[in-house]
mmCIF file of C-alpha atoms and ligand atoms in Angstrom:
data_model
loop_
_atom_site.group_PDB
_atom_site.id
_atom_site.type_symbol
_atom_site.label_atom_id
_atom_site.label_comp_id
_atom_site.label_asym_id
_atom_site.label_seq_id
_atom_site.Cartn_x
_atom_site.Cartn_y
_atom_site.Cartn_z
ATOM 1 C CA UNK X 201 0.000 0.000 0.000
ATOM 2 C CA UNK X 202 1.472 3.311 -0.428
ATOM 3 C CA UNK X 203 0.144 7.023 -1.041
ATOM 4 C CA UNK X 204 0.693 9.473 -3.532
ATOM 5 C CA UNK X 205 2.392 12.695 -2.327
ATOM 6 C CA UNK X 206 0.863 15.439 0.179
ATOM 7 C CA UNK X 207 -2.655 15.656 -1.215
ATOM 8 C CA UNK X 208 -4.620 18.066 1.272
ATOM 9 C CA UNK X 209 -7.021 16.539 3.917
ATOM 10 C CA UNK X 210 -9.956 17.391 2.922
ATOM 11 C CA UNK X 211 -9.580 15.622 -0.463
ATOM 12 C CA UNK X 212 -12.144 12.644 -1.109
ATOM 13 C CA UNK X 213 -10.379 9.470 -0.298
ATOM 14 C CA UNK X 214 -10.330 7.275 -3.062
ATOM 15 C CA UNK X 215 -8.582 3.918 -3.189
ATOM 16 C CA UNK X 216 -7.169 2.394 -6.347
ATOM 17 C CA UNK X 217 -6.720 -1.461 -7.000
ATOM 18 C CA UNK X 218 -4.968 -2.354 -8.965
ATOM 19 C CA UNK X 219 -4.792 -5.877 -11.032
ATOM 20 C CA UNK X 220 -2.640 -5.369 -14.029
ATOM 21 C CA UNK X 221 -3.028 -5.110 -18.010
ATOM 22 C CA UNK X 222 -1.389 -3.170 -20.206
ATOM 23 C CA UNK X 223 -1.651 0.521 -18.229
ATOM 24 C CA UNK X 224 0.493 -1.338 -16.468
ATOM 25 C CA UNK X 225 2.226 -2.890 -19.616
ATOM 26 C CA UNK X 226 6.194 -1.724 -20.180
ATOM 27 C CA UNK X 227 8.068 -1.941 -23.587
ATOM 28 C CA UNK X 228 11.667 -1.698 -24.393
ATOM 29 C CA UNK X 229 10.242 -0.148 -27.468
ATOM 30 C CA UNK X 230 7.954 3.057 -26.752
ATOM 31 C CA UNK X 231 7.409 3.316 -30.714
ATOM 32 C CA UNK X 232 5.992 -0.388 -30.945
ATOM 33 C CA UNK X 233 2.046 -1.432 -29.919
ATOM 34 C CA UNK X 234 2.409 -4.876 -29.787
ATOM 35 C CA UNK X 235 6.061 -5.996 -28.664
ATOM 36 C CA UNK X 236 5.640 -5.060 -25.108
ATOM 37 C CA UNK X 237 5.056 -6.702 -21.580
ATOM 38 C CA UNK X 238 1.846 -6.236 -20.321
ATOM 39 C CA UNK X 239 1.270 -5.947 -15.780
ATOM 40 C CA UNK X 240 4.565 -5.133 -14.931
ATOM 41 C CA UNK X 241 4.793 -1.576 -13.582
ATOM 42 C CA UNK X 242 3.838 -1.383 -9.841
ATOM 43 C CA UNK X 243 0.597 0.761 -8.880
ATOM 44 C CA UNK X 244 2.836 2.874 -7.105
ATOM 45 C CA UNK X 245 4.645 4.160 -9.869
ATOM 46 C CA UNK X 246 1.566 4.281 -11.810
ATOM 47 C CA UNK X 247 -0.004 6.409 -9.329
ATOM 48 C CA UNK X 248 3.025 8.890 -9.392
ATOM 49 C CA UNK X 249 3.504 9.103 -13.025
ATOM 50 C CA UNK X 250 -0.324 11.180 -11.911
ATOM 51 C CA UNK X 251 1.030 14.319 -10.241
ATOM 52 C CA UNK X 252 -2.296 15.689 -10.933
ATOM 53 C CA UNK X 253 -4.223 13.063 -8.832
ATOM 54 C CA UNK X 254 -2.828 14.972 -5.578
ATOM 55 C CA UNK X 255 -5.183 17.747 -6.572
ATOM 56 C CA UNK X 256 -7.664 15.446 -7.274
ATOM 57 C CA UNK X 257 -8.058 13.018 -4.001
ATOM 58 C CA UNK X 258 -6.418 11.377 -1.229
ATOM 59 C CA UNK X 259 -5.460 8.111 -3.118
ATOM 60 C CA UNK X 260 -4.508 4.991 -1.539
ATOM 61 C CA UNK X 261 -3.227 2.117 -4.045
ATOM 62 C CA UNK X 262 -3.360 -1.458 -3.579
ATOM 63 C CA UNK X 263 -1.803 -4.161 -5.868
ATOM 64 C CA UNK X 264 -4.309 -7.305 -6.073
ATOM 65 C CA UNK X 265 -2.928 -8.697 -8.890
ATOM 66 C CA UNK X 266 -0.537 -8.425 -12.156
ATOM 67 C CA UNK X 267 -2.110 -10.254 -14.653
ATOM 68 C CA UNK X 268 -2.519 -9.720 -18.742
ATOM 69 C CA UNK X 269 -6.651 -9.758 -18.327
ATOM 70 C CA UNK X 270 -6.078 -12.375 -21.220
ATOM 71 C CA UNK X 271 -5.755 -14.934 -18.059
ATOM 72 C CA UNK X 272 -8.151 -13.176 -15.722
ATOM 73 C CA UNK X 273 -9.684 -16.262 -13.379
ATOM 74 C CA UNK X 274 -12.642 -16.276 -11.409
ATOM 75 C CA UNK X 275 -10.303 -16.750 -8.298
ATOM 76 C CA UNK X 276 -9.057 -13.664 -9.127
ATOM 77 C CA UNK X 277 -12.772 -12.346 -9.990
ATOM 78 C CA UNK X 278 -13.021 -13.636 -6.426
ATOM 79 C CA UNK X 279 -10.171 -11.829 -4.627
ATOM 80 C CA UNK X 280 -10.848 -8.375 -6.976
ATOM 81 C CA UNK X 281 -14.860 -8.894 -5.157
ATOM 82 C CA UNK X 282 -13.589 -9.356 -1.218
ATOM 83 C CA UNK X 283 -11.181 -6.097 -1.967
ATOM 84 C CA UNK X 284 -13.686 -4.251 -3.417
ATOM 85 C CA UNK X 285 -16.209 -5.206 -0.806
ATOM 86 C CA UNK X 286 -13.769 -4.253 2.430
ATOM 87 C CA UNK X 287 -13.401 -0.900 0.566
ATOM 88 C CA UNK X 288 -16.828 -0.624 -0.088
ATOM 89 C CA UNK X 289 -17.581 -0.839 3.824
ATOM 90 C CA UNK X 290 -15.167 1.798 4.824
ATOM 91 C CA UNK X 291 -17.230 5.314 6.054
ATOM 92 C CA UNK X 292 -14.669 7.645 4.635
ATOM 93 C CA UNK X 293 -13.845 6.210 1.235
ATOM 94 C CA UNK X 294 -15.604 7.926 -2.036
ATOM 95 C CA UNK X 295 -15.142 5.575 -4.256
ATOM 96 C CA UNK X 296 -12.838 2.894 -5.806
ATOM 97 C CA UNK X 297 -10.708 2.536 -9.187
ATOM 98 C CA UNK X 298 -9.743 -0.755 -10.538
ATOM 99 C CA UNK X 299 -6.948 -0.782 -13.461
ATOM 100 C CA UNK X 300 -7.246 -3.294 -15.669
ATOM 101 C CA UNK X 301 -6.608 -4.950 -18.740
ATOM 102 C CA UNK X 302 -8.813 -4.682 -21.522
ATOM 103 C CA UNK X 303 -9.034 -7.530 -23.295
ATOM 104 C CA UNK X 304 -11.352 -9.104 -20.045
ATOM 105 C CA UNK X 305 -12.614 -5.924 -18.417
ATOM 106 C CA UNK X 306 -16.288 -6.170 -19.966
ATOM 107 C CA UNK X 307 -16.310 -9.283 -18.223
ATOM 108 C CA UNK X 308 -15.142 -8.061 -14.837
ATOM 109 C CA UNK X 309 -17.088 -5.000 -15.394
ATOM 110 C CA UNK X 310 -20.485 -7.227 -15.718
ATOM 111 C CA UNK X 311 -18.925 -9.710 -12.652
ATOM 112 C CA UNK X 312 -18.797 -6.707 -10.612
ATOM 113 C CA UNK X 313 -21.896 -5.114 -12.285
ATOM 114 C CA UNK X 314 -23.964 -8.239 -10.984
ATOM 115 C CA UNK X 315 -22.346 -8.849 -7.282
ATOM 116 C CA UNK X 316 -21.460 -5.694 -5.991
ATOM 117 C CA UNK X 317 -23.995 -3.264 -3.698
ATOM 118 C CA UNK X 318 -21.344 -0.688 -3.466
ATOM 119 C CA UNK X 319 -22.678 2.294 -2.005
ATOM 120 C CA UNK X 320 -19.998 4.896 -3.905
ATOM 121 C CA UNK X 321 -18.862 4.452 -7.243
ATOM 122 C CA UNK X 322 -16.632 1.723 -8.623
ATOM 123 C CA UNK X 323 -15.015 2.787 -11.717
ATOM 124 C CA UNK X 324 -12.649 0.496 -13.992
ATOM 125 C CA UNK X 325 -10.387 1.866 -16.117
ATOM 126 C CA UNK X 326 -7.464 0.395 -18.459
ATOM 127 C CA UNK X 327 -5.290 1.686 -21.435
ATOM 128 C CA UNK X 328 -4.426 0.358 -25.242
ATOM 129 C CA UNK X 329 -0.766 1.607 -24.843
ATOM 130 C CA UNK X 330 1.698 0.700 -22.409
ATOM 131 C CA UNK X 331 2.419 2.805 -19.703
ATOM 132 C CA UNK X 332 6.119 3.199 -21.945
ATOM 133 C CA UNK X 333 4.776 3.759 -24.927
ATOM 134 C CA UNK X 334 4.950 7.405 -27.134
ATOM 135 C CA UNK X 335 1.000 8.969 -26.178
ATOM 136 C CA UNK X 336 0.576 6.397 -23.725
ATOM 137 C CA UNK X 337 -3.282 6.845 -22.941
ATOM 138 C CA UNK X 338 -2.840 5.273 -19.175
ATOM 139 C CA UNK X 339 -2.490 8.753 -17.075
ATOM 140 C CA UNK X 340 -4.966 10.239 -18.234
ATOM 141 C CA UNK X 341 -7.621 7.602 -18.138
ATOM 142 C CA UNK X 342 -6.428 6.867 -14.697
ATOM 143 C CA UNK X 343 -6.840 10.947 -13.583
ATOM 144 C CA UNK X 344 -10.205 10.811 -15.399
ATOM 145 C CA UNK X 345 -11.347 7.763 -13.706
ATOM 146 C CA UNK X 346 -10.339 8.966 -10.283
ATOM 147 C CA UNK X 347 -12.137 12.052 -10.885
ATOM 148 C CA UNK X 348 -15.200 10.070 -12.053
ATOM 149 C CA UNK X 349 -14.722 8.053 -8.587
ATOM 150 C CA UNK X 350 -14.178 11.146 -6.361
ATOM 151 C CA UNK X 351 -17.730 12.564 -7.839
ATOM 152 C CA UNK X 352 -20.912 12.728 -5.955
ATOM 153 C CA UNK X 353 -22.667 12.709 -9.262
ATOM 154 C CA UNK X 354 -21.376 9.259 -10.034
ATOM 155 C CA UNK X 355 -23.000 7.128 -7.219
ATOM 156 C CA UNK X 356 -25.676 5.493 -7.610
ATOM 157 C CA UNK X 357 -24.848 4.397 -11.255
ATOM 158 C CA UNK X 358 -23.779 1.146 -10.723
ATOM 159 C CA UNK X 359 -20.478 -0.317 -11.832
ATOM 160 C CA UNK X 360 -18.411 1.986 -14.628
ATOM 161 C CA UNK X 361 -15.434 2.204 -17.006
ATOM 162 C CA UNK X 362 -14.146 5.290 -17.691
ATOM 163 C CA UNK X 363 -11.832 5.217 -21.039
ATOM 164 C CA UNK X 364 -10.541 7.774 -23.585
ATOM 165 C CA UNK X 365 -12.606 10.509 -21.898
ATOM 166 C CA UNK X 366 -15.983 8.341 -21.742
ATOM 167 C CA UNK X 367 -18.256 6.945 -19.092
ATOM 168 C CA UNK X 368 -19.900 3.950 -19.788
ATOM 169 C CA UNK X 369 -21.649 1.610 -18.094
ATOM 170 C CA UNK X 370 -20.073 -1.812 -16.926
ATOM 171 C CA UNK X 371 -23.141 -3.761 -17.546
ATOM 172 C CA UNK X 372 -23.385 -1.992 -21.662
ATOM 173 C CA UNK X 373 -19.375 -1.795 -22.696
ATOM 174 C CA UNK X 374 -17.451 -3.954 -24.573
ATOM 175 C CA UNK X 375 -14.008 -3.679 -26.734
ATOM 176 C CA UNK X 376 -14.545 -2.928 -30.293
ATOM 177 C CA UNK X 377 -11.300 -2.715 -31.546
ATOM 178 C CA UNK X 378 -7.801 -4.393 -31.329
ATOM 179 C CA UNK X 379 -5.715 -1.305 -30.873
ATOM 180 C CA UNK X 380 -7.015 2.108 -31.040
ATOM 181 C CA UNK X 381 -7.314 4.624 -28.044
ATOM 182 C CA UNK X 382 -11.191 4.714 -28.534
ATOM 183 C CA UNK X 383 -11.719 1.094 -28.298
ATOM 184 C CA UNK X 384 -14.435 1.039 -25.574
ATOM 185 C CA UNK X 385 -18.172 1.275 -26.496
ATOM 186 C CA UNK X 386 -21.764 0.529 -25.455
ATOM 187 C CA UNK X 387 -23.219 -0.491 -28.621
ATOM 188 C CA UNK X 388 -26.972 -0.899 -27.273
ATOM 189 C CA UNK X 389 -26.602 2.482 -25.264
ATOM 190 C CA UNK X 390 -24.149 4.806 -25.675
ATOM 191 C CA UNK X 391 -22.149 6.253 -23.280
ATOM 192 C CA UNK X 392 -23.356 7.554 -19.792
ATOM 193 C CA UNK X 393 -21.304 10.539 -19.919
ATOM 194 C CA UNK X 394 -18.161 12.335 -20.604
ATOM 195 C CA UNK X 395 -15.075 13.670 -18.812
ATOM 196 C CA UNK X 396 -13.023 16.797 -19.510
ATOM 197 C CA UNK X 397 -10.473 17.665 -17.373
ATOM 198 C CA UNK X 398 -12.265 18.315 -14.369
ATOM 199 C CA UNK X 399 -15.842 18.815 -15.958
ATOM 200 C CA UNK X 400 -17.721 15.155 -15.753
ATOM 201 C CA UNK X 401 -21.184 15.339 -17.231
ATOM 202 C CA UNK X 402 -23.517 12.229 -17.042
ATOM 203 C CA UNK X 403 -25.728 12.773 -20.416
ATOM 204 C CA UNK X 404 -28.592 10.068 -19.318
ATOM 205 C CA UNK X 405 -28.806 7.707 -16.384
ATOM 206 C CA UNK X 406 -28.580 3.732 -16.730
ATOM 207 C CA UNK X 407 -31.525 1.970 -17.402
ATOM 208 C CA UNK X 408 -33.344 0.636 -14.775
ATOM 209 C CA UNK X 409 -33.105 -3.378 -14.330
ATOM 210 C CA UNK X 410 -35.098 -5.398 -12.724
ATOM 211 C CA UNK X 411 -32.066 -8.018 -11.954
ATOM 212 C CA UNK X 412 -31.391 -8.721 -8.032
ATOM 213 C CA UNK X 413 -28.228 -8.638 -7.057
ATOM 214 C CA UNK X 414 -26.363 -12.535 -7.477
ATOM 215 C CA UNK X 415 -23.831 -13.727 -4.589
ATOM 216 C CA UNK X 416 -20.240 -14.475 -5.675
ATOM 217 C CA UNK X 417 -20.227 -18.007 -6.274
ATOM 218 C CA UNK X 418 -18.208 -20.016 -4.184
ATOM 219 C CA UNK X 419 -18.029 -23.026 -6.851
ATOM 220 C CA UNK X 420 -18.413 -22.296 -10.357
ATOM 221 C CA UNK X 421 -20.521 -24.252 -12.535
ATOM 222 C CA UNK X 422 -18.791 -25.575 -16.137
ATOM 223 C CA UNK X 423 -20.430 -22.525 -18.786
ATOM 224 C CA UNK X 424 -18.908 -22.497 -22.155
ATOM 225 C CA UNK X 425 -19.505 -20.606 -25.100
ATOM 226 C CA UNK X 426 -20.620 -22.225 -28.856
ATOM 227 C CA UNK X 427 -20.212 -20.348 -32.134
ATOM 228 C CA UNK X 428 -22.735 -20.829 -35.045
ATOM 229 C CA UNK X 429 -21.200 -20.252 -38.648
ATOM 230 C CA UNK X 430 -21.557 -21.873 -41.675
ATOM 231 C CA UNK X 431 -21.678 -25.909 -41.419
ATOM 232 C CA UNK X 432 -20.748 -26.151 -38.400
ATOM 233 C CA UNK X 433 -20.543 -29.209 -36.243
ATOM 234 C CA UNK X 434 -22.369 -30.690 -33.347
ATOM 235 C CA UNK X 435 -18.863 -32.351 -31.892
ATOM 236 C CA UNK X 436 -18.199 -29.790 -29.670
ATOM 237 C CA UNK X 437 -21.492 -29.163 -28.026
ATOM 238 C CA UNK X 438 -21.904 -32.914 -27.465
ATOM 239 C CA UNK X 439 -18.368 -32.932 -26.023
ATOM 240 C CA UNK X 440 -19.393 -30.546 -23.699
ATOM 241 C CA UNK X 441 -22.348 -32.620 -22.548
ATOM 242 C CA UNK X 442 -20.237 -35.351 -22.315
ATOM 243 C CA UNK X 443 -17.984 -33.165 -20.120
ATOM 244 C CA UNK X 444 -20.999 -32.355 -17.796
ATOM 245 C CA UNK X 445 -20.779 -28.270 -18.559
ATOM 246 C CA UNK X 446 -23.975 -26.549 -16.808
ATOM 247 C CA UNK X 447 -24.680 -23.980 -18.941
ATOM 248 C CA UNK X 448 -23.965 -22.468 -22.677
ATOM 249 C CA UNK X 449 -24.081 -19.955 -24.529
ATOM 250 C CA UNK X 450 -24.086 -20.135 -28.201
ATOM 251 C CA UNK X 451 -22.433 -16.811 -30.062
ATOM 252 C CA UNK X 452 -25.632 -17.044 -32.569
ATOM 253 C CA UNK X 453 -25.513 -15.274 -36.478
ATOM 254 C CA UNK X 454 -27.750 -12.420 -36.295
ATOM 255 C CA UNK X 455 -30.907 -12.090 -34.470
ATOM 256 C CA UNK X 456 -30.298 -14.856 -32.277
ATOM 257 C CA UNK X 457 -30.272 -17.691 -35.502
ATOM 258 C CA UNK X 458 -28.911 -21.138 -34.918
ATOM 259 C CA UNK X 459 -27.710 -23.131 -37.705
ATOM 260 C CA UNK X 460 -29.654 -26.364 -37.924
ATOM 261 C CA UNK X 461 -27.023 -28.825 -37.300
ATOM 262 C CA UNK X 462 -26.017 -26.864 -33.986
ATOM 263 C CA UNK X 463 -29.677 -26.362 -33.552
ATOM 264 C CA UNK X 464 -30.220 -30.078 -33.203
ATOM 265 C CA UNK X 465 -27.462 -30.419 -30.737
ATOM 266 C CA UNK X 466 -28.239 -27.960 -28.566
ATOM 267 C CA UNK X 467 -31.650 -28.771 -28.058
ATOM 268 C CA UNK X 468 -30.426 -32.544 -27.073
ATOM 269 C CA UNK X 469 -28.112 -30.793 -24.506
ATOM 270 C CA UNK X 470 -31.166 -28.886 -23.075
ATOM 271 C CA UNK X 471 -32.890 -32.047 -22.836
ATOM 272 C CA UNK X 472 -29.925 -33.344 -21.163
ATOM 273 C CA UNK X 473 -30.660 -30.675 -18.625
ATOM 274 C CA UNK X 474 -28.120 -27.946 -19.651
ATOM 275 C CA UNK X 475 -29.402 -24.419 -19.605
ATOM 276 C CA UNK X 476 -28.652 -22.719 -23.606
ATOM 277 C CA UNK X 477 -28.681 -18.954 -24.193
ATOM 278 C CA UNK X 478 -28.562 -17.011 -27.495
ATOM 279 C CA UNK X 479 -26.381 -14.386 -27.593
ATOM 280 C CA UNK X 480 -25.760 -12.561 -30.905
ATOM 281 C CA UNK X 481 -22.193 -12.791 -32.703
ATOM 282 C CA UNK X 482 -22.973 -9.205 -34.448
ATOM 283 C CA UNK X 483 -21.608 -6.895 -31.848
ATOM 284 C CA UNK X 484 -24.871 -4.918 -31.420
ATOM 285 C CA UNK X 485 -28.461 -5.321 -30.855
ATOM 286 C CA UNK X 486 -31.167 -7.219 -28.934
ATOM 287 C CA UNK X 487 -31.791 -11.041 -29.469
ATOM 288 C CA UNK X 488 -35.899 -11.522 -30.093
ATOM 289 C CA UNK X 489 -37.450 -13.649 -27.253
ATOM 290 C CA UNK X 490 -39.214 -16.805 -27.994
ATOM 291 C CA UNK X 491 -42.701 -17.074 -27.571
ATOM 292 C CA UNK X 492 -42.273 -20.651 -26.312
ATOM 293 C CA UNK X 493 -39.098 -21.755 -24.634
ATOM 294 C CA UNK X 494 -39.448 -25.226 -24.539
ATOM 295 C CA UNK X 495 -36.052 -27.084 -25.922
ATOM 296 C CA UNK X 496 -36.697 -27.375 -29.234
ATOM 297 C CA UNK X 497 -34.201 -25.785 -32.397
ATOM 298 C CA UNK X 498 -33.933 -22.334 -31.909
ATOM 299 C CA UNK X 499 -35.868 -21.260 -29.062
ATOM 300 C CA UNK X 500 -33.756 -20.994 -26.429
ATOM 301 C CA UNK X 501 -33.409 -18.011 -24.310
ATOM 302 C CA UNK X 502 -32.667 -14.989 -24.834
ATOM 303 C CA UNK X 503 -29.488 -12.992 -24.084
ATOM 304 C CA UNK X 504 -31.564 -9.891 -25.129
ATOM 305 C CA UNK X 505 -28.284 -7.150 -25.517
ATOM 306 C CA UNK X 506 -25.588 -8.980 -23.844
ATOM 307 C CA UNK X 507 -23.191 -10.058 -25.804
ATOM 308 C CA UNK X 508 -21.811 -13.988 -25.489
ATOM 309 C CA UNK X 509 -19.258 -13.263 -22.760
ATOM 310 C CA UNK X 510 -21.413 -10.850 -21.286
ATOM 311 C CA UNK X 511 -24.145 -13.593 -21.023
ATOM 312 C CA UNK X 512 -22.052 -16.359 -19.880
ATOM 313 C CA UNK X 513 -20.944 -14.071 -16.657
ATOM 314 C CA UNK X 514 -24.489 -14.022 -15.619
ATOM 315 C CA UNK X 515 -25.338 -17.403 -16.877
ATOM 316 C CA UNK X 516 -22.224 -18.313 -14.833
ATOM 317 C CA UNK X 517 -23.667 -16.839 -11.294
ATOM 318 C CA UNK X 518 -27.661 -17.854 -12.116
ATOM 319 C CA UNK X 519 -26.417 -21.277 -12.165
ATOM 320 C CA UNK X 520 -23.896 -20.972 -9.372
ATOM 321 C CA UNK X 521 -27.183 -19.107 -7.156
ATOM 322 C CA UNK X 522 -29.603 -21.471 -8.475
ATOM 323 C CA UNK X 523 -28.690 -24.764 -10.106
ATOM 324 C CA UNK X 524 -32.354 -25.254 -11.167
ATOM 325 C CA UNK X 525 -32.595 -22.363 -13.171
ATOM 326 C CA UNK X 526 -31.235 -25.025 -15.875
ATOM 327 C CA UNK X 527 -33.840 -26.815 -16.492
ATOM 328 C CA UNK X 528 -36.592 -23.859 -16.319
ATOM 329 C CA UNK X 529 -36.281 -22.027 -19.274
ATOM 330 C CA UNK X 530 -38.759 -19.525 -18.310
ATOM 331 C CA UNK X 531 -37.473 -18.459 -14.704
ATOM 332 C CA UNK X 532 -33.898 -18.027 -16.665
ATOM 333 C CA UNK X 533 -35.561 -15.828 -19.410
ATOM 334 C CA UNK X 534 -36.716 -13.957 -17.384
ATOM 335 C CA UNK X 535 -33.320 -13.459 -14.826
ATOM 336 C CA UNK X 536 -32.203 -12.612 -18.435
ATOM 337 C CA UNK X 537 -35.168 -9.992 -19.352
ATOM 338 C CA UNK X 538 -34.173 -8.297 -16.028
ATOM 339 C CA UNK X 539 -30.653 -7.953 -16.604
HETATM 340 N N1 LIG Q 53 -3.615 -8.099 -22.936
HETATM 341 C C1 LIG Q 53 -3.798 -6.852 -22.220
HETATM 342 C C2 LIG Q 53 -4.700 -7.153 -21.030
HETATM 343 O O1 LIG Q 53 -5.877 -7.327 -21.209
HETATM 344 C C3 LIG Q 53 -4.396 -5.849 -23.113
HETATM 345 C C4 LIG Q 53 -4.681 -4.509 -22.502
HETATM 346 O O2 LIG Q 53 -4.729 -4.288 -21.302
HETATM 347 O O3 LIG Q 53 -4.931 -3.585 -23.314
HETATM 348 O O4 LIG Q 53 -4.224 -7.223 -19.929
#
């Protein structure tokens, strides 16, 4: 733990966690993109490459991990949820920032999104260029999210990512692109809001959800995702009933369509008792919902807006709360309507 240099008093106190990724990523090369090592530069020094956060809060920074979010775990989804939740419970704190990497952090983001009753605002926040790099995008996104954290305008909005100047919802945001700054967006929604220097303006509130808050499992059922393309086959989804998996989702071509093939097999593994969601591989837009769910080809439930991985995070802690929801296709359409 350490903290960043004479901020005054009377600062918010915000508390940063940090678990890795590329903000925290260092390259021999500051000219190159890709040939660089991502979670390797301490939260400390991250924190006092900021000068500006001094004027900004009273931060306290605390490394939980250093992990490339390529190999985030749900121990570590785990650990990231106590930390968050001690914090969370401490009177004088105004809010939290998590850095993180981006290749995972939707998933975190709706992990978080769905377990966390936080009473000030958690705010995630990442880069797309190592904190070596020419430009590096890090510091700035990390001032911004503090800021964000720090507001009083900001609680109550549930879990958030702040990135390249935008507030977004956890629940909505996803990565859109491989390398460039402005990678982040919330393809159903939009963006909450906006930061500028010290200006942060919420432009609309997140919708309201119906969705209870889900514990953090203590065992995690088997959930896997299933792509539909052209021809596919059916050997993977009946090696994953084999397997015993709980739960999948199937990353379905456009409005939720199955290809017949995987059709067939996936209604056998709902017979068999595993619970199947469509998700939508486009990037964007709502999956229709059945008018009759029972197992048959193509009328499984709906992921409605969240995307595949999205989905499979709250398939993941439906089944972990409530093994049954499996084999009632109804009850989990509607957890999933709610969301
Ligand atoms: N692989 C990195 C990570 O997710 C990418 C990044 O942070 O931009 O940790």
């Amino acid at each position: 733990m350490s903290a960043s240099p004479s901020p005054s008093p009377t600062l918010p106190r915000v508390v940063v966690l940090a678990t890795g990724g590329t903000i925290a990523g260092s390259s021999g090369d500051p000219a190159s993109s890709a040939q660089y090592q991502a979670a390797t530069v301490p939260v400390s020094q991250l924190v006092q490459a900021v000068p500006a956060l001094a004027d900004v809060a009273r931060i306290e920074a605390e490394q939980v991990a250093q992990v490339d979010s390529k190999d985030m775990t749900f121990g570590l989804w785990q650990t990231l949820a106590a930390r968050v939740a001690y914090w969370c419970a401490q009177p004088d704190v105004a809010g939290i920032v998590i850095t993180h990497g981006t290749d995972t952090l939707e998933e975190t983001a709706m992990f978080l999104h769905l377990t966390q009753p936080c009473p000030v605002p958690v705010v995630i926040t990442a880069a797309m260029r190592p904190a070596t790099s020419l430009s590096a995008d890090g510091p700035l996104n990390l001032l911004d999210a503090v800021r964000v954290a720090a507001s009083a305008d900001a609680r109550g909005k549930g879990v958030l990512v702040v990135l390249n100047q935008q507030i977004h919802a956890g629940r909505d945001v996803t990565k859109a692109h491989t390398s460039a700054v402005d990678a982040f967006v919330s393809p159903a929604t939009g963006p909450l809001g906006y930061v500028q220097d010290a200006y942060i303006r919420f432009t609309r509130t997140p919708a309201r959800r119906g969705i209870e808050l889900l514990p953090v499992p203590s065992a995690w059922p088997a959930v896997e995702i299933v792509v539909s393309h052209a021809q596919p086959g059916r050997v993977a989804v009946d090696a994953l009933v084999s397997a015993g998996v709980k739960g999948m989702v199937v990353a379905a071509t456009g409005n939720g369509s199955v290809h017949e093939t995987l059709a067939a097999a996936l209604a056998d593994a709902a017979g068999a008792g595993v619970a199947v969601v469509r998700s939508s591989r486009t990037g964007a837009g709502h999956v229709s919902i059945p008018s009759r769910l029972a197992p048959r080809a193509g009328a499984f439930v709906s992921a409605g807006d969240l995307n595949p991985w999205k989905a499979r995070v709250l398939l993941l802690l439906a089944l972990a709360a409530d093994p049954g929801l499996g084999v009632d296709a109804g009850r989990l359409q509607a957890l999933f309507a709610a969301s």
